[in-house]
């Protein structure tokens, strides 16, 4: 819904901003006061005005911290107000006197930086939350050395504030003097914690000079270079092996922003006229944090995005590429495509590289599983006194589970005809090793891929070894798969039975397997050995015994259950619920009525 409101002409508008939620409009026309107009339905178009409290002060600007809370920044300090529209006034919550050169506000964290001192390089931060204003420790930006008597001042063009990996950073674009040994510019990052003092943490080497602008996209610092019309990307969590801990080189070679074409509109536009290309890296561009670029000359606002697919070919080191991709927002399909590409062409990637990639993926996978398990345990035990409520772990796209790898990479890779089967088996086993290394239970369909490859290439000795030394972990689905291989590899039957016995929870499956092979006595002996013979179905065993057409075997099985009935119920007869009537009739036909056990009377 849109509202149309016409303001009275009270002079030139210097600054105009809506509060959070677009409920109140603040308009500055003079250096001394700010006007407020209500857009709340209960108070339509109510207006009030507020002058700054400090005498002889000029308002440099203002920032909304809430829908009804605002900061005035003057050249003599800051004033924190609450807007009371129903009373047509503002209430001063807190103020602080300090000489201010310029300011910078981060709406995401509600932190403001005030530039103080003559050179402007001492920054005083304040944090705002729920009607409170907190003074944070001030800190000094280290300016480059310049030849005397020249003096260098810090300006707001050299500073940007943004959140990177959940931490607030002040980014300083540092230009060195051409007389120094390394005149190239750099970006210096200062971490600004809520508690404690600000500290210099990272240096981003730009390796050139000129005019720059900064954005932060998906936790990446993007530095735009005007003269070369390129942008370079930094990831502060990626560390160069040959650099100091906090010194970073660009992750990727410089690339230009993807061209944008502006469609022609208005009376002068012709239907067949092609769109006009946007002027990239224009001097009229204004950059705002974290990811906004505004072209004042063309009247456009853009949100900057990072395209991940092209990075695959720009970053040759697969381990470093994985580190980069795993921290990005929309990374899953790109990571899976990297894995598929890495495996294409046989030994192209090399097993050590494959192992490194799998280990990195499964470490993230494991961390998510542990977080999920911790959350589940906490929820089951209930909230404890004094502990904060837990949020369920967010499954990011960086979590590549076994199903993802099987569906998008390993299944199609195992069917490749132009790749050595030995390499395919080695890759599959490498993925299983990586899962075991971080103690993730391997899903049976991965084992099935391995077994399928081994059987397909008649590598039965290797299959036997894998099972004997428990390289392939025991599971019911795996045992059933082995059973299905009996016609191709007869020892698979015994391997399956041994696996089921080791599982100790698969007694029913073992009985079914033995009965299906007409090993009725073997099934009976097994179930007696595990103490389950009092609960088994008599009819199931009698059915299996009759199917063998061995009358003495049927007699033995029938007699066993008569004895069980006598021991448990005091009578050798079968209960109606056991549905054994047809087998009793058959027994009488073959062996006679006198062969039936008689009930013992005391």
Coordinates of C-alpha atoms in Angstrom, one line a residue:
X1 CA 0.0 0.0 0.0
X2 CA 1.4 3.5 -0.9
X3 CA 0.5 6.8 0.7
X4 CA 0.8 10.1 -1.1
X5 CA 1.9 13.0 1.1
X6 CA 2.8 16.5 0.0
X7 CA 5.2 18.4 2.3
X8 CA 5.0 22.2 2.7
X9 CA 7.9 24.1 1.2
X10 CA 9.9 25.2 4.2
X11 CA 13.2 25.4 2.5
X12 CA 15.8 23.2 0.8
X13 CA 15.9 19.6 2.1
X14 CA 19.4 18.7 3.2
X15 CA 18.6 15.2 4.3
X16 CA 15.5 13.0 4.4
X17 CA 15.2 9.5 6.0
X18 CA 12.4 7.1 7.0
X19 CA 12.6 5.4 10.4
X20 CA 12.8 1.5 10.5
X21 CA 9.5 0.2 9.2
X22 CA 8.8 3.5 7.3
X23 CA 6.7 4.8 10.2
X24 CA 8.2 8.3 10.8
X25 CA 9.9 10.6 8.2
X26 CA 12.7 12.8 9.4
X27 CA 13.6 15.9 7.3
X28 CA 16.6 18.2 7.9
X29 CA 16.4 21.6 6.3
X30 CA 18.6 23.7 8.6
X31 CA 21.9 23.0 10.5
X32 CA 20.0 23.4 13.9
X33 CA 16.8 21.3 13.7
X34 CA 15.1 18.2 12.2
X35 CA 11.3 17.9 11.4
X36 CA 9.3 14.8 11.9
X37 CA 6.2 13.6 10.0
X38 CA 4.1 10.6 11.1
X39 CA 3.1 7.9 8.7
X40 CA 1.5 5.8 11.4
X41 CA -2.2 5.2 10.7
X42 CA -3.2 6.1 14.3
X43 CA -1.4 9.5 14.0
X44 CA -1.6 10.4 10.3
X45 CA 0.6 13.3 9.2
X46 CA 1.3 14.6 12.8
X47 CA 4.3 16.8 12.7
X48 CA 6.8 18.0 15.2
X49 CA 10.3 19.5 15.2
X50 CA 13.4 19.2 17.3
X51 CA 16.5 21.5 17.7
X52 CA 19.8 20.2 18.8
X53 CA 20.4 20.8 22.5
X54 CA 24.0 21.9 22.3
X55 CA 24.5 25.7 21.9
X56 CA 26.2 26.8 18.7
X57 CA 26.3 23.2 17.4
X58 CA 25.5 22.3 13.8
X59 CA 23.8 19.0 12.9
X60 CA 26.1 17.0 10.6
X61 CA 23.4 14.3 10.1
X62 CA 21.1 11.9 11.9
X63 CA 20.5 8.1 12.0
X64 CA 17.5 6.0 13.0
X65 CA 18.3 3.2 15.4
X66 CA 14.7 2.0 15.9
X67 CA 11.3 2.9 14.5
X68 CA 11.0 5.8 17.1
X69 CA 14.7 6.3 18.2
X70 CA 17.1 8.7 16.5
X71 CA 20.6 10.0 16.9
X72 CA 21.6 13.6 16.1
X73 CA 25.3 13.9 15.2
X74 CA 26.6 17.4 15.6
X75 CA 30.0 18.9 15.4
X76 CA 30.0 19.0 19.2
X77 CA 28.8 15.5 20.0
X78 CA 25.7 13.2 19.7
X79 CA 22.2 13.4 21.1
X80 CA 20.0 10.3 21.4
X81 CA 16.2 10.9 21.3
X82 CA 13.0 9.0 21.5
X83 CA 10.2 10.4 19.2
X84 CA 6.8 10.8 21.1
X85 CA 4.4 11.5 18.2
X86 CA 1.3 11.5 20.5
X87 CA 2.9 14.3 22.4
X88 CA 4.4 16.0 19.3
X89 CA 7.8 16.1 21.0
X90 CA 11.1 14.3 21.4
X91 CA 12.6 13.0 24.7
X92 CA 16.4 13.2 25.1
X93 CA 17.6 9.8 26.3
X94 CA 21.3 10.5 26.4
X95 CA 23.9 12.9 25.0
X96 CA 27.7 12.9 24.8
X97 CA 30.0 15.9 24.1
X98 CA 32.9 15.4 21.8
X99 CA 34.4 17.3 18.9
X100 CA 33.2 15.6 15.7
X101 CA 34.8 15.9 12.2
X102 CA 32.6 13.3 10.5
X103 CA 30.7 10.2 11.4
X104 CA 29.8 6.7 10.0
X105 CA 26.9 4.5 11.0
X106 CA 26.4 0.8 10.6
X107 CA 22.6 0.1 10.7
X108 CA 23.1 -3.7 10.8
X109 CA 24.8 -3.5 14.3
X110 CA 23.5 0.0 15.4
X111 CA 27.1 1.2 15.9
X112 CA 28.2 4.7 15.1
X113 CA 31.8 5.9 14.6
X114 CA 32.7 9.5 15.4
X115 CA 35.9 11.0 13.9
X116 CA 37.7 13.1 16.5
X117 CA 41.1 15.0 17.0
X118 CA 42.7 17.3 14.4
X119 CA 43.8 14.6 12.0
X120 CA 40.5 12.8 12.4
X121 CA 42.2 9.4 13.0
X122 CA 40.9 8.8 16.6
X123 CA 37.5 7.1 16.2
X124 CA 35.0 7.0 19.1
X125 CA 32.4 4.3 18.7
X126 CA 28.9 4.2 20.4
X127 CA 26.5 1.3 20.4
X128 CA 22.7 1.5 20.6
X129 CA 20.2 -1.0 21.7
X130 CA 16.6 -0.8 23.0
X131 CA 16.8 2.8 24.1
X132 CA 20.3 2.6 25.5
X133 CA 23.5 4.2 24.3
X134 CA 26.9 2.6 25.3
X135 CA 30.2 4.3 24.8
X136 CA 32.8 1.8 23.5
X137 CA 36.6 2.2 23.8
X138 CA 38.1 4.6 21.3
X139 CA 40.9 3.6 19.0
X140 CA 43.4 5.2 16.6
X141 CA 43.8 4.5 12.9
X142 CA 47.5 4.3 12.0
X143 CA 48.1 6.8 9.2
X144 CA 50.9 6.4 6.7
X145 CA 54.1 8.3 7.1
X146 CA 54.4 11.3 4.9
X147 CA 57.4 13.7 4.4
X148 CA 57.5 16.7 6.7
X149 CA 56.0 19.2 7.0
X150 CA 53.0 17.6 5.2
X151 CA 50.2 16.3 7.4
X152 CA 47.7 13.6 6.5
X153 CA 44.1 13.7 7.7
X154 CA 41.7 10.7 7.8
X155 CA 38.5 11.3 5.9
X156 CA 35.3 9.4 5.7
X157 CA 36.1 8.4 2.1
X158 CA 38.9 6.2 3.5
X159 CA 36.7 4.4 6.0
X160 CA 33.9 1.7 5.7
X161 CA 32.1 -0.2 8.4
X162 CA 30.7 -3.7 7.7
X163 CA 30.0 -7.1 9.3
X164 CA 32.2 -9.9 8.1
X165 CA 31.7 -13.4 9.4
X166 CA 29.5 -12.1 12.2
X167 CA 32.1 -9.6 13.4
X168 CA 32.0 -5.8 13.0
X169 CA 35.1 -4.4 11.2
X170 CA 36.3 -0.9 10.4
X171 CA 38.0 -1.0 7.0
X172 CA 40.7 1.7 6.3
X173 CA 41.8 2.3 2.7
X174 CA 45.4 3.1 3.3
X175 CA 47.3 5.0 0.5
X176 CA 51.1 5.0 1.0
X177 CA 53.4 7.8 -0.2
X178 CA 55.1 7.2 -3.5
X179 CA 58.5 7.8 -1.8
X180 CA 58.1 4.6 0.4
X181 CA 59.5 1.3 -0.6
X182 CA 56.0 -0.2 -1.3
X183 CA 53.7 2.6 -2.6
X184 CA 50.9 0.2 -3.3
X185 CA 47.6 0.8 -1.4
X186 CA 46.2 -1.7 1.1
X187 CA 43.0 -2.1 3.2
X188 CA 43.6 -2.4 6.9
X189 CA 40.9 -4.1 9.0
X190 CA 40.2 -3.3 12.6
X191 CA 37.9 -5.6 14.5
X192 CA 35.5 -3.8 16.7
X193 CA 34.1 -6.1 19.4
X194 CA 31.1 -5.2 21.7
X195 CA 33.3 -5.8 24.7
X196 CA 37.0 -4.9 24.8
X197 CA 39.2 -2.7 22.7
X198 CA 39.4 -2.5 18.9
X199 CA 42.4 -4.2 17.4
X200 CA 44.1 -4.3 14.0
X201 CA 43.5 -7.8 12.6
X202 CA 44.0 -8.0 8.8
X203 CA 45.8 -6.3 5.9
X204 CA 44.6 -6.7 2.4
X205 CA 47.3 -6.1 -0.2
X206 CA 45.9 -4.3 -3.3
X207 CA 49.2 -4.4 -5.2
X208 CA 48.4 -1.2 -7.1
X209 CA 47.6 2.5 -6.6
X210 CA 44.7 4.7 -7.6
X211 CA 41.1 5.3 -6.6
X212 CA 39.3 2.5 -4.8
X213 CA 35.9 1.7 -3.3
X214 CA 34.8 -1.1 -0.9
X215 CA 31.9 -3.4 -0.7
X216 CA 31.2 -6.5 1.4
X217 CA 29.3 -9.4 -0.3
X218 CA 28.8 -12.8 1.2
X219 CA 31.5 -12.2 3.8
X220 CA 34.0 -11.2 1.0
X221 CA 35.7 -7.8 0.8
X222 CA 35.3 -6.6 -2.7
X223 CA 37.7 -3.8 -3.7
X224 CA 36.8 -1.8 -6.9
X225 CA 39.7 -0.2 -8.8
X226 CA 38.5 2.7 -11.0
X227 CA 41.4 3.1 -13.5
X228 CA 41.7 -0.6 -14.4
X229 CA 37.9 -1.0 -14.1
X230 CA 38.3 -4.3 -12.2
X231 CA 37.3 -5.6 -8.8
X232 CA 39.3 -7.9 -6.6
X233 CA 38.0 -10.2 -3.9
X234 CA 39.5 -11.0 -0.4
X235 CA 38.4 -13.7 2.0
X236 CA 39.9 -12.9 5.5
X237 CA 39.5 -16.6 6.5
X238 CA 41.8 -17.8 3.7
X239 CA 45.5 -17.5 4.7
X240 CA 48.4 -17.5 2.3
X241 CA 51.0 -20.1 3.2
X242 CA 53.9 -17.7 2.3
X243 CA 52.4 -14.6 4.1
X244 CA 52.1 -13.5 7.7
X245 CA 49.0 -14.6 9.6
X246 CA 47.0 -11.5 8.9
X247 CA 48.2 -10.4 5.5
X248 CA 46.0 -11.4 2.5
X249 CA 46.5 -11.4 -1.2
X250 CA 43.4 -11.4 -3.6
X251 CA 41.7 -14.8 -3.7
X252 CA 41.1 -14.5 -7.5
X253 CA 42.6 -12.4 -10.3
X254 CA 40.9 -9.0 -10.9
X255 CA 37.7 -9.2 -12.9
X256 CA 35.3 -6.5 -14.2
X257 CA 31.7 -6.3 -12.9
X258 CA 29.4 -8.0 -15.4
X259 CA 28.1 -5.4 -17.8
X260 CA 24.5 -4.1 -17.4
X261 CA 22.4 -2.7 -20.2
X262 CA 19.9 0.1 -19.4
X263 CA 16.7 -0.1 -21.5
X264 CA 15.6 3.2 -23.0
X265 CA 12.3 4.6 -21.8
X266 CA 10.3 7.8 -22.3
X267 CA 9.0 9.7 -25.5
X268 CA 12.4 9.6 -27.2
X269 CA 12.7 5.8 -27.0
X270 CA 12.2 3.7 -30.1
X271 CA 11.0 0.1 -29.9
X272 CA 13.9 -1.2 -32.0
X273 CA 16.5 0.9 -30.2
X274 CA 18.9 -1.4 -28.3
X275 CA 19.5 -0.9 -24.5
X276 CA 22.4 1.4 -23.6
X277 CA 25.4 -0.2 -21.8
X278 CA 25.9 1.1 -18.3
X279 CA 29.1 2.9 -17.6
X280 CA 31.1 0.8 -15.2
X281 CA 33.4 2.2 -12.5
X282 CA 32.1 5.7 -13.2
X283 CA 33.4 8.6 -11.2
X284 CA 29.7 9.3 -10.4
X285 CA 29.3 6.0 -8.6
X286 CA 28.6 6.1 -4.8
X287 CA 29.2 2.9 -2.8
X288 CA 27.3 2.1 0.3
X289 CA 27.8 -0.8 2.7
X290 CA 27.5 -3.6 2.5
X291 CA 26.6 -4.3 -1.2
X292 CA 25.0 -1.2 -2.8
X293 CA 26.3 0.8 -5.8
X294 CA 24.5 3.9 -6.9
X295 CA 25.1 5.7 -10.2
X296 CA 24.1 9.3 -9.6
X297 CA 24.5 10.3 -13.3
X298 CA 22.2 7.5 -14.6
X299 CA 19.9 7.3 -11.6
X300 CA 20.3 3.6 -10.9
X301 CA 20.9 1.6 -7.7
X302 CA 22.4 -1.9 -7.9
X303 CA 23.0 -4.7 -5.4
X304 CA 26.4 -6.3 -6.0
X305 CA 26.5 -10.2 -6.1
X306 CA 29.3 -12.7 -6.4
X307 CA 28.9 -15.4 -9.1
X308 CA 30.5 -18.6 -7.8
X309 CA 30.6 -20.8 -11.0
X310 CA 33.4 -18.8 -12.7
X311 CA 35.6 -19.1 -9.7
X312 CA 36.0 -22.9 -10.4
X313 CA 38.3 -22.2 -13.3
X314 CA 40.0 -19.2 -11.7
X315 CA 41.2 -21.0 -8.6
X316 CA 43.3 -24.0 -9.6
X317 CA 44.2 -25.2 -6.0
X318 CA 41.2 -27.5 -5.3
X319 CA 41.8 -27.4 -1.5
X320 CA 41.9 -23.6 -1.4
X321 CA 38.9 -23.5 -3.8
X322 CA 36.9 -25.7 -1.3
X323 CA 37.9 -23.5 1.6
X324 CA 36.6 -20.6 -0.4
X325 CA 33.3 -22.2 -1.6
X326 CA 32.4 -23.7 1.7
X327 CA 32.0 -20.3 3.3
X328 CA 29.7 -18.9 0.5
X329 CA 25.9 -18.7 0.7
X330 CA 24.8 -20.5 -2.5
X331 CA 27.6 -23.0 -2.8
X332 CA 26.2 -26.5 -2.8
X333 CA 25.7 -27.1 -6.5
X334 CA 29.0 -25.4 -7.3
X335 CA 30.9 -27.6 -4.9
X336 CA 29.2 -30.8 -6.3
X337 CA 30.2 -29.6 -9.8
X338 CA 33.8 -29.2 -8.7
X339 CA 33.8 -32.7 -7.3
X340 CA 32.4 -34.1 -10.5
X341 CA 34.9 -32.1 -12.6
X342 CA 37.8 -33.2 -10.4
X343 CA 37.0 -36.9 -11.0
X344 CA 36.4 -36.6 -14.7
X345 CA 39.3 -37.9 -16.8
X346 CA 40.5 -40.7 -14.5
X347 CA 43.5 -39.7 -12.5
X348 CA 43.2 -36.1 -13.4
X349 CA 42.7 -34.8 -9.9
X350 CA 44.9 -37.4 -8.2
X351 CA 43.9 -39.3 -5.1
X352 CA 45.7 -36.9 -2.7
X353 CA 43.7 -34.0 -4.0
X354 CA 40.5 -36.0 -3.9
X355 CA 41.2 -37.0 -0.3
X356 CA 41.8 -33.4 0.7
X357 CA 38.5 -32.3 -0.9
X358 CA 36.5 -35.1 0.8
X359 CA 38.1 -34.3 4.2
X360 CA 37.1 -30.7 4.0
X361 CA 33.6 -31.5 3.0
X362 CA 33.1 -34.1 5.7
X363 CA 34.5 -31.9 8.4
X364 CA 31.7 -29.4 7.8
X365 CA 29.2 -32.3 7.5
X366 CA 30.4 -33.6 10.9
X367 CA 30.2 -30.3 12.6
X368 CA 26.6 -29.9 11.5
X369 CA 25.7 -33.4 12.7
X370 CA 27.3 -32.8 16.1
X371 CA 25.4 -29.4 16.5
X372 CA 22.2 -31.2 15.5
X373 CA 22.8 -33.9 18.1
X374 CA 23.6 -31.4 20.8
X375 CA 20.4 -29.6 20.1
X376 CA 18.3 -32.8 20.1
X377 CA 19.8 -33.8 23.5
X378 CA 19.2 -30.4 24.9
X379 CA 15.6 -30.4 23.7
X380 CA 15.0 -33.9 25.2
X381 CA 16.4 -33.0 28.6
X382 CA 14.4 -29.8 28.7
X383 CA 15.5 -26.2 29.6
X384 CA 17.8 -25.9 32.5
X385 CA 17.7 -23.0 35.0
X386 CA 19.7 -20.0 33.9
X387 CA 20.5 -21.4 30.4
X388 CA 19.4 -19.5 27.3
X389 CA 17.1 -21.2 24.8
X390 CA 19.0 -23.0 22.1
X391 CA 18.3 -22.2 18.4
X392 CA 18.2 -25.2 16.1
X393 CA 21.4 -25.4 13.9
X394 CA 20.9 -24.0 10.5
X395 CA 21.7 -26.4 7.7
X396 CA 23.7 -24.2 5.3
X397 CA 24.4 -25.1 1.7
X398 CA 28.0 -26.0 2.8
X399 CA 26.7 -29.2 4.4
X400 CA 27.2 -31.8 1.6
X401 CA 25.9 -35.1 3.0
X402 CA 26.3 -38.7 1.6
X403 CA 23.0 -38.5 -0.3
X404 CA 24.3 -35.3 -2.1
X405 CA 27.6 -37.0 -3.0
X406 CA 25.9 -40.2 -4.1
X407 CA 23.2 -38.6 -6.2
X408 CA 25.2 -35.8 -7.9
X409 CA 28.8 -37.2 -8.1
X410 CA 29.6 -40.8 -7.2
X411 CA 26.7 -42.7 -8.8
X412 CA 27.4 -41.3 -12.3
X413 CA 31.1 -41.4 -11.8
X414 CA 31.0 -45.2 -11.0
X415 CA 29.3 -45.8 -14.4
X416 CA 32.0 -44.0 -16.5
X417 CA 33.4 -46.3 -19.1
X418 CA 36.4 -44.2 -20.0
X419 CA 37.8 -44.2 -16.4
X420 CA 39.9 -46.9 -14.9
X421 CA 37.8 -49.1 -12.6
X422 CA 40.7 -49.2 -10.1
X423 CA 40.6 -45.4 -9.9
X424 CA 36.8 -45.5 -9.4
X425 CA 37.1 -48.0 -6.6
X426 CA 40.0 -46.0 -5.0
X427 CA 37.8 -42.8 -5.1
X428 CA 34.9 -44.6 -3.5
X429 CA 37.0 -46.1 -0.8
X430 CA 38.7 -42.7 -0.2
X431 CA 35.2 -41.2 0.5
X432 CA 34.4 -44.0 2.8
X433 CA 37.7 -43.5 4.6
X434 CA 37.0 -39.8 5.0
X435 CA 33.6 -40.5 6.5
X436 CA 35.1 -43.0 9.0
X437 CA 37.9 -40.6 9.9
X438 CA 35.3 -38.1 11.3
X439 CA 33.2 -41.0 12.7
X440 CA 30.2 -40.5 10.4
X441 CA 28.2 -43.7 9.8
X442 CA 28.6 -44.7 6.2
X443 CA 25.2 -45.3 4.4
X444 CA 24.7 -48.7 2.8
X445 CA 24.3 -47.4 -0.7
X446 CA 27.9 -46.3 -0.8
X447 CA 29.0 -49.8 0.1
X448 CA 26.7 -51.1 -2.6
X449 CA 28.5 -49.0 -5.2
X450 CA 31.9 -50.5 -4.1
X451 CA 30.6 -54.1 -4.1
X452 CA 28.9 -53.5 -7.5
X453 CA 32.3 -52.3 -8.9
X454 CA 34.2 -55.2 -7.4
X455 CA 31.7 -57.9 -8.7
X456 CA 31.5 -56.2 -12.1
X457 CA 35.3 -56.6 -12.5
X458 CA 35.5 -60.0 -10.8
X459 CA 37.6 -58.7 -7.9
X460 CA 36.1 -61.2 -5.5
X461 CA 39.4 -61.6 -3.6
X462 CA 39.3 -57.9 -2.8
X463 CA 35.7 -58.1 -1.8
X464 CA 36.5 -60.9 0.6
X465 CA 39.3 -58.9 2.1
X466 CA 37.2 -55.8 2.5
X467 CA 34.5 -57.8 4.4
X468 CA 36.9 -59.9 6.4
X469 CA 38.8 -56.9 7.7
X470 CA 35.6 -54.8 8.1
X471 CA 36.6 -52.2 5.6
X472 CA 32.9 -52.4 4.6
X473 CA 30.9 -52.1 7.8
X474 CA 28.2 -54.6 8.7
X475 CA 24.6 -53.8 8.0
X476 CA 21.4 -55.6 7.1
X477 CA 21.1 -54.0 3.6
X478 CA 24.7 -55.0 2.9
X479 CA 24.1 -58.6 4.0
X480 CA 21.0 -58.8 1.8
X481 CA 23.1 -57.5 -1.1
X482 CA 25.7 -60.3 -0.5
X483 CA 23.0 -62.9 -0.5
X484 CA 21.9 -61.7 -3.9
X485 CA 25.4 -62.3 -5.2
X486 CA 25.4 -66.0 -4.3
X487 CA 24.8 -67.2 -7.8
X488 CA 27.8 -65.1 -9.0
X489 CA 30.0 -65.7 -6.0
X490 CA 28.9 -68.7 -3.8
X491 CA 31.0 -67.7 -0.7
X492 CA 28.9 -64.5 -0.5
X493 CA 26.2 -66.6 1.2
X494 CA 28.4 -67.5 4.2
X495 CA 29.8 -64.0 4.3
X496 CA 26.2 -62.7 4.5
X497 CA 25.4 -65.1 7.4
X498 CA 28.5 -64.2 9.3
X499 CA 27.7 -60.5 8.9
X500 CA 24.1 -61.0 10.2
X501 CA 25.4 -62.9 13.2
X502 CA 27.8 -60.1 14.0
X503 CA 25.0 -57.6 13.9
X504 CA 23.2 -59.6 16.7
X505 CA 20.0 -57.7 15.9
X506 CA 19.4 -59.6 12.7
X507 CA 18.3 -62.9 14.0
X508 CA 15.0 -62.9 12.1
X509 CA 16.8 -62.1 8.9
X510 CA 19.3 -65.0 9.4
X511 CA 16.4 -67.4 10.0
X512 CA 14.7 -66.2 6.8
X513 CA 17.9 -66.7 4.8
X514 CA 18.4 -70.3 6.1
X515 CA 14.8 -71.2 5.6
X516 CA 14.8 -69.8 2.0
X517 CA 17.7 -72.2 1.3
X518 CA 15.8 -75.1 2.9
X519 CA 18.3 -75.3 5.8
X520 CA 15.5 -75.8 8.2
X521 CA 17.5 -77.7 10.9
X522 CA 20.3 -75.1 10.6
X523 CA 17.7 -72.3 11.2
X524 CA 16.4 -74.1 14.2
X525 CA 19.8 -74.7 15.7
X526 CA 20.7 -71.0 15.2
X527 CA 17.5 -69.7 16.8
X528 CA 18.1 -72.1 19.8
X529 CA 21.7 -70.9 20.1
X530 CA 20.4 -67.3 20.6
X531 CA 17.6 -68.3 22.9
X532 CA 14.7 -67.4 20.7
X533 CA 13.2 -70.8 20.1
X534 CA 10.3 -70.3 22.5
X535 CA 8.9 -67.4 20.5
X536 CA 9.3 -68.5 16.9
X537 CA 6.4 -69.4 14.6
X538 CA 5.9 -73.2 14.4
X539 CA 4.0 -72.8 11.1
X540 CA 6.8 -71.0 9.4
X541 CA 9.2 -73.9 10.2
X542 CA 6.7 -76.6 9.3
X543 CA 5.9 -74.9 6.0
X544 CA 9.7 -74.8 5.2
X545 CA 10.1 -78.5 6.2
X546 CA 7.2 -79.7 4.0
X547 CA 8.6 -77.8 1.0
X548 CA 11.8 -79.9 1.2
X549 CA 9.8 -83.1 0.6
X550 CA 12.0 -84.7 3.3
X551 CA 9.5 -86.6 5.5
X552 CA 12.0 -87.4 8.3
X553 CA 13.0 -83.7 8.4
X554 CA 9.3 -82.8 8.7
X555 CA 8.9 -85.4 11.5
X556 CA 11.9 -84.0 13.4
X557 CA 10.6 -80.4 13.2
X558 CA 7.1 -81.4 14.1
X559 CA 8.3 -83.4 17.1
X560 CA 10.4 -80.4 18.2
X561 CA 7.4 -78.1 18.4
X562 CA 5.3 -80.8 20.1
X563 CA 7.9 -80.9 22.8
X564 CA 8.0 -77.1 23.0
X565 CA 4.2 -77.0 23.4
X566 CA 4.4 -79.6 26.2
X567 CA 7.1 -77.8 28.0
X568 CA 5.4 -74.4 27.8
X569 CA 1.8 -75.3 28.1
X570 CA 1.7 -78.8 29.4
X571 CA 0.1 -80.1 26.2
X572 CA 1.8 -81.2 22.9
X573 CA -1.2 -79.9 20.9
X574 CA -1.0 -76.7 18.8
X575 CA -3.2 -73.8 19.7
X576 CA -5.7 -72.7 17.1
X577 CA -4.0 -69.4 16.8
X578 CA -0.8 -71.1 15.4
X579 CA -2.7 -72.2 12.3
X580 CA -0.9 -75.6 12.1
X581 CA -4.0 -77.8 11.5
X582 CA -3.0 -78.7 7.9
X583 CA 0.4 -79.9 9.2
X584 CA -1.2 -82.0 11.9
X585 CA -3.4 -83.7 9.3
X586 CA -0.3 -84.2 7.1
X587 CA 1.6 -85.7 10.0
X588 CA -1.2 -88.2 10.7
X589 CA -1.4 -89.2 7.0
X590 CA 2.3 -90.0 6.8
X591 CA 3.1 -91.3 10.3
X592 CA -0.3 -92.3 11.7
X593 CA -2.3 -91.0 14.7
X594 CA -0.3 -93.1 17.1
X595 CA 2.9 -91.1 16.2
X596 CA 1.4 -88.0 17.8
X597 CA 2.7 -87.2 21.3
X598 CA 0.2 -88.0 24.1
X599 CA -0.5 -85.6 26.9
X600 CA 1.2 -86.8 30.1
X601 CA -1.2 -87.1 33.0
X602 CA -0.1 -87.0 36.6

